[in-house]
Amino acid sequence: MPTQGPQKRLLGSLNSTSTATPHLGLATNQTGPWCLQVPIPDGLFLSLGLVSLVENVLVVIAITKNRNLHSPMYCFICCLALSDLMVSISIVLETTIILLLEAGALVTRAALVQQLDNVIDVLICGSMVSSLCFLGVIAIDRYISIFYALRYHSIVTLPRARRAIVGIWVASIFFSTLFITYYNHTAVLICLVTFFLAMLALMAILYIHMLTRACQHAQGIAQLQKRQRSARKDFFCLKGAATLTILLGIFFLCWGPFFLHLSLIVLCPQHSTCSCVFKNFNLFLILIIFSSTVDPLIYAFRSQELRMTLREMLLCSW
C-alpha cells in the first residue's frame, strides 16, 4: 500500500484518497466547493484508542479472573473485547508512529514504514472482521438462550464455543490478509459490504424476534395477574424497544458509514458527491473506534457479576 508521508493514516488500503486509487479508477480531486471535509486530529484517535484500550483490558482481565464468568456467553464477550483491544492497540500504535514521524523524532526507511503499514492494516482489518463476527455470535447465543432455554447448555457447550472462537479468529486473519493483499479489486469491496449487510440483517432479525417473544411473555403474565394493569407490560415492551434501538442504532451508525464508503467506491468512483464522501474516511474510521469504546458498556458492564469482579479488582489494587 503506497504511503504519502506521515500525514496520511497508515490504513490506506481501503481509503480511496490514497495513491492506490488509480487501480479502482477513483476521482480524488473532483469535489465541488460545497464539499465538507471533517478534520479528525490525531489526538482524537489517540484518546479514543487509549479509552478503548483500558475498557477492554478490564473486561478481559475480569472475565479471565472470575471462574463464574467462564461460560460460553462470556467467552464470546471476552473475544469481542479482544477484537476491540486489537483495534485500540493498532490505532494507538499507528497514531504514535504518525506523531513521531511528523515531529521528526522517528527517522526510518520508506520500506520499513511500508511493511509496518501492511502489518497494521492486517491487524485493523482482522479485528474489524472478528468484531463483526463476535457481535453476530453474541446475538445467536442470546437467541438460543431465549428460544431454546431448556436445551441451551446442551447446544452451546464450552467445546463448541471454543471451536467457534478458533474458527472465527483463523478466518478473520486469513480473510483480512486476503483483503489487504487484493484491496484494489472490486470483488474484495463487494465481499466486505455483503458481510456487513449480512451481520446487520442477522442481528436485526434475531433481536427483533427476541423482543417480540419478550413482549408476548410479558403480555401473558399481565393476563394472569388481572389485578395489575397493562401499563407495566407496555413499559417493559417500550424499554425493550429502546434497548434494541440503541443496540442496533449504535451498530449501524458506527459501522454503516465505513461500509457506505466502500459501497460508493464500487458504485460511483468518479462522481463528485461520492468523492466528497471519500475525503471523510478518517471520520468513518473514528466511528469504528468509538464503537470499540461503546461495546464494553453494552455487552459487558451491564453484567452485575462482571461489575462486582471489576469493583473487587479496583479495590484490591488500592
Tab-separated table of C-alpha atoms in Angstrom:
chain	number	residue	atom	x	y	z
A	1	MET	CA	0.000	0.000	0.000
A	2	PRO	CA	1.597	3.232	-1.021
A	3	THR	CA	2.085	5.849	1.617
A	4	GLN	CA	2.116	9.578	1.151
A	5	GLY	CA	4.032	10.712	4.178
A	6	PRO	CA	3.240	10.747	7.879
A	7	GLN	CA	0.191	12.979	7.498
A	8	LYS	CA	-1.777	10.098	5.913
A	9	ARG	CA	-3.436	7.477	8.089
A	10	LEU	CA	-1.490	4.234	7.731
A	11	LEU	CA	-4.735	2.411	6.982
A	12	GLY	CA	-4.620	3.361	3.310
A	13	SER	CA	-5.768	0.160	1.625
A	14	LEU	CA	-9.464	0.943	1.832
A	15	ASN	CA	-9.057	4.703	1.656
A	16	SER	CA	-9.930	5.934	-1.788
A	17	THR	CA	-7.809	9.060	-1.413
A	18	SER	CA	-4.554	7.121	-1.304
A	19	THR	CA	-2.318	6.601	-4.300
A	20	ALA	CA	-3.979	3.244	-4.807
A	21	THR	CA	-6.965	4.973	-6.363
A	22	PRO	CA	-5.882	4.584	-9.985
A	23	HIS	CA	-6.456	0.820	-9.666
A	24	LEU	CA	-10.134	1.457	-8.989
A	25	GLY	CA	-10.489	4.493	-11.204
A	26	LEU	CA	-11.371	6.816	-8.345
A	27	ALA	CA	-11.581	10.551	-8.659
A	28	THR	CA	-9.731	12.357	-5.893
A	29	ASN	CA	-9.988	15.998	-6.967
A	30	GLN	CA	-13.469	16.247	-8.456
A	31	THR	CA	-15.286	17.672	-5.445
A	32	GLY	CA	-17.167	20.936	-5.560
A	33	PRO	CA	-16.825	23.929	-3.235
A	34	TRP	CA	-19.784	22.653	-1.199
A	35	CYS	CA	-17.879	19.534	-0.166
A	36	LEU	CA	-17.491	19.309	3.624
A	37	GLN	CA	-14.453	17.502	4.952
A	38	VAL	CA	-14.493	16.922	8.700
A	39	PRO	CA	-10.943	17.200	10.081
A	40	ILE	CA	-10.067	14.498	12.620
A	41	PRO	CA	-6.997	15.348	14.737
A	42	ASP	CA	-4.547	12.603	15.592
A	43	GLY	CA	-5.121	13.378	19.266
A	44	LEU	CA	-8.715	12.145	18.966
A	45	PHE	CA	-7.539	8.838	17.512
A	46	LEU	CA	-5.051	8.517	20.356
A	47	SER	CA	-7.551	9.473	23.080
A	48	LEU	CA	-10.325	7.131	21.936
A	49	GLY	CA	-7.796	4.379	21.371
A	50	LEU	CA	-6.494	4.679	24.938
A	51	VAL	CA	-10.013	4.765	26.439
A	52	SER	CA	-10.993	1.673	24.465
A	53	LEU	CA	-7.720	0.023	25.447
A	54	VAL	CA	-8.366	0.498	29.173
A	55	GLU	CA	-12.021	-0.591	28.973
A	56	ASN	CA	-11.386	-3.765	27.033
A	57	VAL	CA	-8.338	-4.742	29.102
A	58	LEU	CA	-10.535	-4.519	32.208
A	59	VAL	CA	-13.185	-6.709	30.581
A	60	VAL	CA	-10.657	-9.365	29.546
A	61	ILE	CA	-8.981	-9.422	32.977
A	62	ALA	CA	-12.295	-9.584	34.843
A	63	ILE	CA	-13.612	-12.485	32.747
A	64	THR	CA	-10.297	-14.323	32.996
A	65	LYS	CA	-10.079	-13.856	36.778
A	66	ASN	CA	-13.640	-14.841	37.747
A	67	ARG	CA	-14.347	-18.548	37.177
A	68	ASN	CA	-18.080	-17.873	37.334
A	69	LEU	CA	-17.676	-15.976	34.067
A	70	HIS	CA	-16.053	-18.908	32.240
A	71	SER	CA	-19.227	-19.682	30.295
A	72	PRO	CA	-19.733	-19.622	26.502
A	73	MET	CA	-21.562	-16.293	26.634
A	74	TYR	CA	-18.750	-14.545	28.496
A	75	CYS	CA	-16.165	-16.247	26.281
A	76	PHE	CA	-17.795	-14.566	23.291
A	77	ILE	CA	-17.877	-11.233	25.144
A	78	CYS	CA	-14.214	-11.671	26.065
A	79	CYS	CA	-13.333	-12.330	22.417
A	80	LEU	CA	-15.291	-9.238	21.361
A	81	ALA	CA	-13.239	-7.272	23.886
A	82	LEU	CA	-10.046	-8.796	22.465
A	83	SER	CA	-11.102	-7.749	18.956
A	84	ASP	CA	-11.794	-4.213	20.149
A	85	LEU	CA	-8.495	-4.326	22.016
A	86	MET	CA	-6.712	-5.119	18.758
A	87	VAL	CA	-8.375	-2.099	17.171
A	88	SER	CA	-7.242	0.074	20.082
A	89	ILE	CA	-3.642	-1.173	20.057
A	90	SER	CA	-3.403	-0.773	16.282
A	91	ILE	CA	-4.802	2.767	16.361
A	92	VAL	CA	-2.602	3.847	19.290
A	93	LEU	CA	0.468	2.374	17.591
A	94	GLU	CA	-0.433	3.956	14.256
A	95	THR	CA	-1.107	7.394	15.740
A	96	THR	CA	2.081	7.299	17.817
A	97	ILE	CA	4.156	6.491	14.741
A	98	ILE	CA	2.467	9.280	12.759
A	99	LEU	CA	3.127	11.824	15.513
A	100	LEU	CA	6.771	10.719	15.828
A	101	LEU	CA	7.256	10.955	12.065
A	102	GLU	CA	5.688	14.408	11.953
A	103	ALA	CA	7.866	15.600	14.840
A	104	GLY	CA	10.991	14.198	13.208
A	105	ALA	CA	11.697	12.072	16.288
A	106	LEU	CA	11.465	8.881	14.249
A	107	VAL	CA	13.548	8.519	11.116
A	108	THR	CA	13.275	5.266	9.213
A	109	ARG	CA	13.364	3.875	5.721
A	110	ALA	CA	10.282	4.074	3.497
A	111	ALA	CA	10.397	0.297	3.022
A	112	LEU	CA	10.127	-0.258	6.783
A	113	VAL	CA	7.199	2.156	7.032
A	114	GLN	CA	5.573	0.261	4.153
A	115	GLN	CA	5.953	-3.077	5.959
A	116	LEU	CA	4.636	-1.621	9.205
A	117	ASP	CA	1.747	-0.152	7.240
A	118	ASN	CA	0.839	-3.611	5.922
A	119	VAL	CA	1.024	-5.194	9.395
A	120	ILE	CA	-1.198	-2.519	10.963
A	121	ASP	CA	-3.663	-2.773	8.077
A	122	VAL	CA	-3.983	-6.542	8.590
A	123	LEU	CA	-4.431	-6.071	12.361
A	124	ILE	CA	-7.126	-3.422	11.956
A	125	CYS	CA	-8.953	-5.244	9.172
A	126	GLY	CA	-8.743	-8.554	11.037
A	127	SER	CA	-10.039	-7.014	14.261
A	128	MET	CA	-12.916	-5.364	12.368
A	129	VAL	CA	-13.936	-8.668	10.781
A	130	SER	CA	-13.661	-10.554	14.087
A	131	SER	CA	-15.621	-7.833	15.922
A	132	LEU	CA	-18.489	-8.143	13.466
A	133	CYS	CA	-18.370	-11.938	13.743
A	134	PHE	CA	-18.483	-11.931	17.543
A	135	LEU	CA	-21.316	-9.388	17.573
A	136	GLY	CA	-23.258	-11.830	15.405
A	137	VAL	CA	-22.277	-14.805	17.584
A	138	ILE	CA	-23.404	-12.986	20.737
A	139	ALA	CA	-26.779	-12.319	19.091
A	140	ILE	CA	-27.089	-16.025	18.170
A	141	ASP	CA	-26.107	-17.068	21.703
A	142	ARG	CA	-28.772	-14.831	23.255
A	143	TYR	CA	-31.345	-16.062	20.764
A	144	ILE	CA	-30.676	-19.704	21.677
A	145	SER	CA	-30.786	-18.880	25.396
A	146	ILE	CA	-34.311	-17.443	24.977
A	147	PHE	CA	-35.935	-19.753	22.421
A	148	TYR	CA	-34.177	-22.971	23.464
A	149	ALA	CA	-33.714	-22.257	27.167
A	150	LEU	CA	-34.084	-25.873	28.332
A	151	ARG	CA	-31.593	-27.167	25.759
A	152	TYR	CA	-29.230	-24.190	25.863
A	153	HIS	CA	-26.487	-25.851	27.919
A	154	SER	CA	-26.518	-28.913	25.667
A	155	ILE	CA	-26.467	-26.811	22.467
A	156	VAL	CA	-23.976	-24.118	23.484
A	157	THR	CA	-21.189	-26.024	25.208
A	158	LEU	CA	-17.687	-24.817	26.017
A	159	PRO	CA	-16.016	-27.148	23.474
A	160	ARG	CA	-18.333	-25.903	20.728
A	161	ALA	CA	-17.784	-22.302	21.801
A	162	ARG	CA	-14.001	-22.799	21.709
A	163	ARG	CA	-14.186	-24.323	18.221
A	164	ALA	CA	-16.330	-21.425	17.024
A	165	ILE	CA	-13.915	-18.906	18.547
A	166	VAL	CA	-10.862	-20.541	16.959
A	167	GLY	CA	-12.666	-20.709	13.618
A	168	ILE	CA	-13.580	-17.023	13.755
A	169	TRP	CA	-10.035	-15.926	14.611
A	170	VAL	CA	-8.457	-18.074	11.904
A	171	ALA	CA	-10.987	-16.925	9.304
A	172	SER	CA	-10.586	-13.272	10.332
A	173	ILE	CA	-6.796	-13.353	9.980
A	174	PHE	CA	-6.967	-15.264	6.704
A	175	PHE	CA	-9.594	-13.072	5.045
A	176	SER	CA	-8.115	-9.818	6.340
A	177	THR	CA	-4.792	-10.814	4.793
A	178	LEU	CA	-6.566	-11.508	1.500
A	179	PHE	CA	-8.478	-8.217	1.711
A	180	ILE	CA	-5.319	-6.188	2.269
A	181	THR	CA	-3.378	-8.076	-0.415
A	182	TYR	CA	-6.103	-7.652	-3.047
A	183	TYR	CA	-7.555	-4.355	-1.799
A	184	ASN	CA	-7.592	-2.875	-5.319
A	185	HIS	CA	-10.073	-5.480	-6.602
A	186	THR	CA	-13.766	-4.608	-6.668
A	187	ALA	CA	-14.699	-8.144	-5.573
A	188	VAL	CA	-12.952	-7.575	-2.231
A	189	LEU	CA	-15.019	-4.469	-1.508
A	190	ILE	CA	-18.229	-6.237	-2.514
A	191	CYS	CA	-17.407	-9.121	-0.157
A	192	LEU	CA	-16.789	-6.728	2.748
A	193	VAL	CA	-20.030	-4.811	2.162
A	194	THR	CA	-22.015	-8.046	1.764
A	195	PHE	CA	-20.513	-9.366	5.004
A	196	PHE	CA	-21.560	-6.209	6.873
A	197	LEU	CA	-25.110	-6.314	5.470
A	198	ALA	CA	-25.392	-9.994	6.414
A	199	MET	CA	-24.318	-9.267	10.012
A	200	LEU	CA	-26.722	-6.309	10.223
A	201	ALA	CA	-29.623	-8.396	8.903
A	202	LEU	CA	-28.759	-11.282	11.240
A	203	MET	CA	-28.628	-9.073	14.326
A	204	ALA	CA	-31.803	-7.164	13.391
A	205	ILE	CA	-33.828	-10.341	12.741
A	206	LEU	CA	-32.663	-12.107	15.904
A	207	TYR	CA	-33.044	-9.164	18.283
A	208	ILE	CA	-36.450	-8.153	16.882
A	209	HIS	CA	-37.650	-11.740	17.252
A	210	MET	CA	-36.350	-11.808	20.835
A	211	LEU	CA	-38.128	-8.530	21.607
A	212	THR	CA	-41.382	-9.896	20.156
A	213	ARG	CA	-41.139	-13.026	22.295
A	214	ALA	CA	-40.373	-10.966	25.414
A	215	CYS	CA	-43.415	-8.740	24.813
A	216	GLN	CA	-45.631	-11.797	24.310
A	217	HIS	CA	-44.293	-13.271	27.543
A	218	ALA	CA	-44.988	-10.005	29.409
A	219	GLN	CA	-48.499	-9.921	27.947
A	220	GLY	CA	-49.143	-13.463	29.159
A	221	ILE	CA	-48.009	-12.556	32.676
A	222	ALA	CA	-50.218	-9.455	32.646
A	223	GLN	CA	-53.242	-11.566	31.709
A	224	LEU	CA	-52.550	-13.959	34.566
A	225	GLN	CA	-52.210	-11.091	37.026
A	226	LYS	CA	-55.537	-9.430	36.277
A	227	ARG	CA	-55.259	-7.037	39.181
A	228	GLN	CA	-52.371	-5.244	37.614
A	229	ARG	CA	-52.883	-3.025	34.627
A	230	SER	CA	-51.242	-3.499	31.275
A	231	ALA	CA	-49.155	-0.380	31.854
A	232	ARG	CA	-46.335	-2.478	33.258
A	233	LYS	CA	-46.364	-4.662	30.151
A	234	ASP	CA	-46.326	-1.609	27.886
A	235	PHE	CA	-43.421	-0.135	29.858
A	236	PHE	CA	-41.496	-3.400	29.536
A	237	CYS	CA	-42.020	-3.532	25.757
A	238	LEU	CA	-41.127	0.144	25.423
A	239	LYS	CA	-37.944	-0.375	27.424
A	240	GLY	CA	-37.047	-3.401	25.311
A	241	ALA	CA	-37.678	-1.465	22.104
A	242	ALA	CA	-35.495	1.383	23.361
A	243	THR	CA	-32.673	-1.034	24.217
A	244	LEU	CA	-32.981	-2.676	20.801
A	245	THR	CA	-32.945	0.717	19.074
A	246	ILE	CA	-29.800	1.751	20.957
A	247	LEU	CA	-28.047	-1.563	20.253
A	248	LEU	CA	-28.795	-1.690	16.527
A	249	GLY	CA	-28.576	2.088	16.152
A	250	ILE	CA	-25.047	2.283	17.553
A	251	PHE	CA	-24.010	-0.695	15.433
A	252	PHE	CA	-25.374	0.900	12.250
A	253	LEU	CA	-24.151	4.430	12.974
A	254	CYS	CA	-20.642	3.294	13.879
A	255	TRP	CA	-20.118	0.714	11.154
A	256	GLY	CA	-22.507	1.898	8.433
A	257	PRO	CA	-20.548	4.966	7.183
A	258	PHE	CA	-17.366	2.921	6.709
A	259	PHE	CA	-19.158	0.331	4.585
A	260	LEU	CA	-21.062	3.078	2.769
A	261	HIS	CA	-17.625	4.412	1.850
A	262	LEU	CA	-16.698	1.004	0.408
A	263	SER	CA	-20.021	0.744	-1.444
A	264	LEU	CA	-19.560	4.121	-3.091
A	265	ILE	CA	-16.089	3.125	-4.280
A	266	VAL	CA	-17.810	0.388	-6.275
A	267	LEU	CA	-20.957	2.294	-7.313
A	268	CYS	CA	-19.781	5.813	-8.152
A	269	PRO	CA	-15.981	6.180	-8.020
A	270	GLN	CA	-15.981	9.181	-10.417
A	271	HIS	CA	-18.952	11.151	-9.074
A	272	SER	CA	-18.207	14.426	-7.280
A	273	THR	CA	-20.616	13.681	-4.428
A	274	CYS	CA	-19.001	10.302	-3.815
A	275	SER	CA	-15.564	11.915	-3.967
A	276	CYS	CA	-16.681	14.231	-1.184
A	277	VAL	CA	-17.649	11.224	0.918
A	278	PHE	CA	-14.256	9.634	0.236
A	279	LYS	CA	-12.491	12.615	1.821
A	280	ASN	CA	-14.099	11.816	5.192
A	281	PHE	CA	-12.530	8.380	5.524
A	282	ASN	CA	-10.906	9.309	8.855
A	283	LEU	CA	-14.332	10.259	10.234
A	284	PHE	CA	-15.694	6.821	9.364
A	285	LEU	CA	-12.659	5.185	10.940
A	286	ILE	CA	-13.056	7.159	14.180
A	287	LEU	CA	-16.675	5.965	14.413
A	288	ILE	CA	-15.474	2.349	14.383
A	289	ILE	CA	-13.005	3.181	17.140
A	290	PHE	CA	-15.871	4.795	19.067
A	291	SER	CA	-17.782	1.528	18.654
A	292	SER	CA	-14.940	-0.316	20.387
A	293	THR	CA	-15.355	2.016	23.389
A	294	VAL	CA	-19.129	1.513	23.495
A	295	ASP	CA	-19.167	-2.294	23.133
A	296	PRO	CA	-17.965	-2.916	26.725
A	297	LEU	CA	-20.750	-0.668	28.027
A	298	ILE	CA	-23.417	-2.562	26.060
A	299	TYR	CA	-22.269	-6.167	26.307
A	300	ALA	CA	-20.003	-6.412	29.370
A	301	PHE	CA	-20.519	-3.742	32.022
A	302	ARG	CA	-24.276	-4.393	32.187
A	303	SER	CA	-23.494	-7.722	33.858
A	304	GLN	CA	-23.751	-7.454	37.642
A	305	GLU	CA	-21.299	-10.330	38.130
A	306	LEU	CA	-18.715	-8.644	35.938
A	307	ARG	CA	-19.219	-5.274	37.631
A	308	MET	CA	-18.682	-6.898	41.029
A	309	THR	CA	-15.465	-8.500	39.760
A	310	LEU	CA	-14.227	-5.162	38.459
A	311	ARG	CA	-15.078	-3.493	41.766
A	312	GLU	CA	-13.114	-6.127	43.675
A	313	MET	CA	-10.174	-5.738	41.302
A	314	LEU	CA	-10.086	-1.956	41.686
A	315	LEU	CA	-10.478	-2.083	45.479
A	316	CYS	CA	-7.679	-4.647	45.791
A	317	SER	CA	-5.418	-2.523	43.600
A	318	TRP	CA	-5.868	0.404	46.002
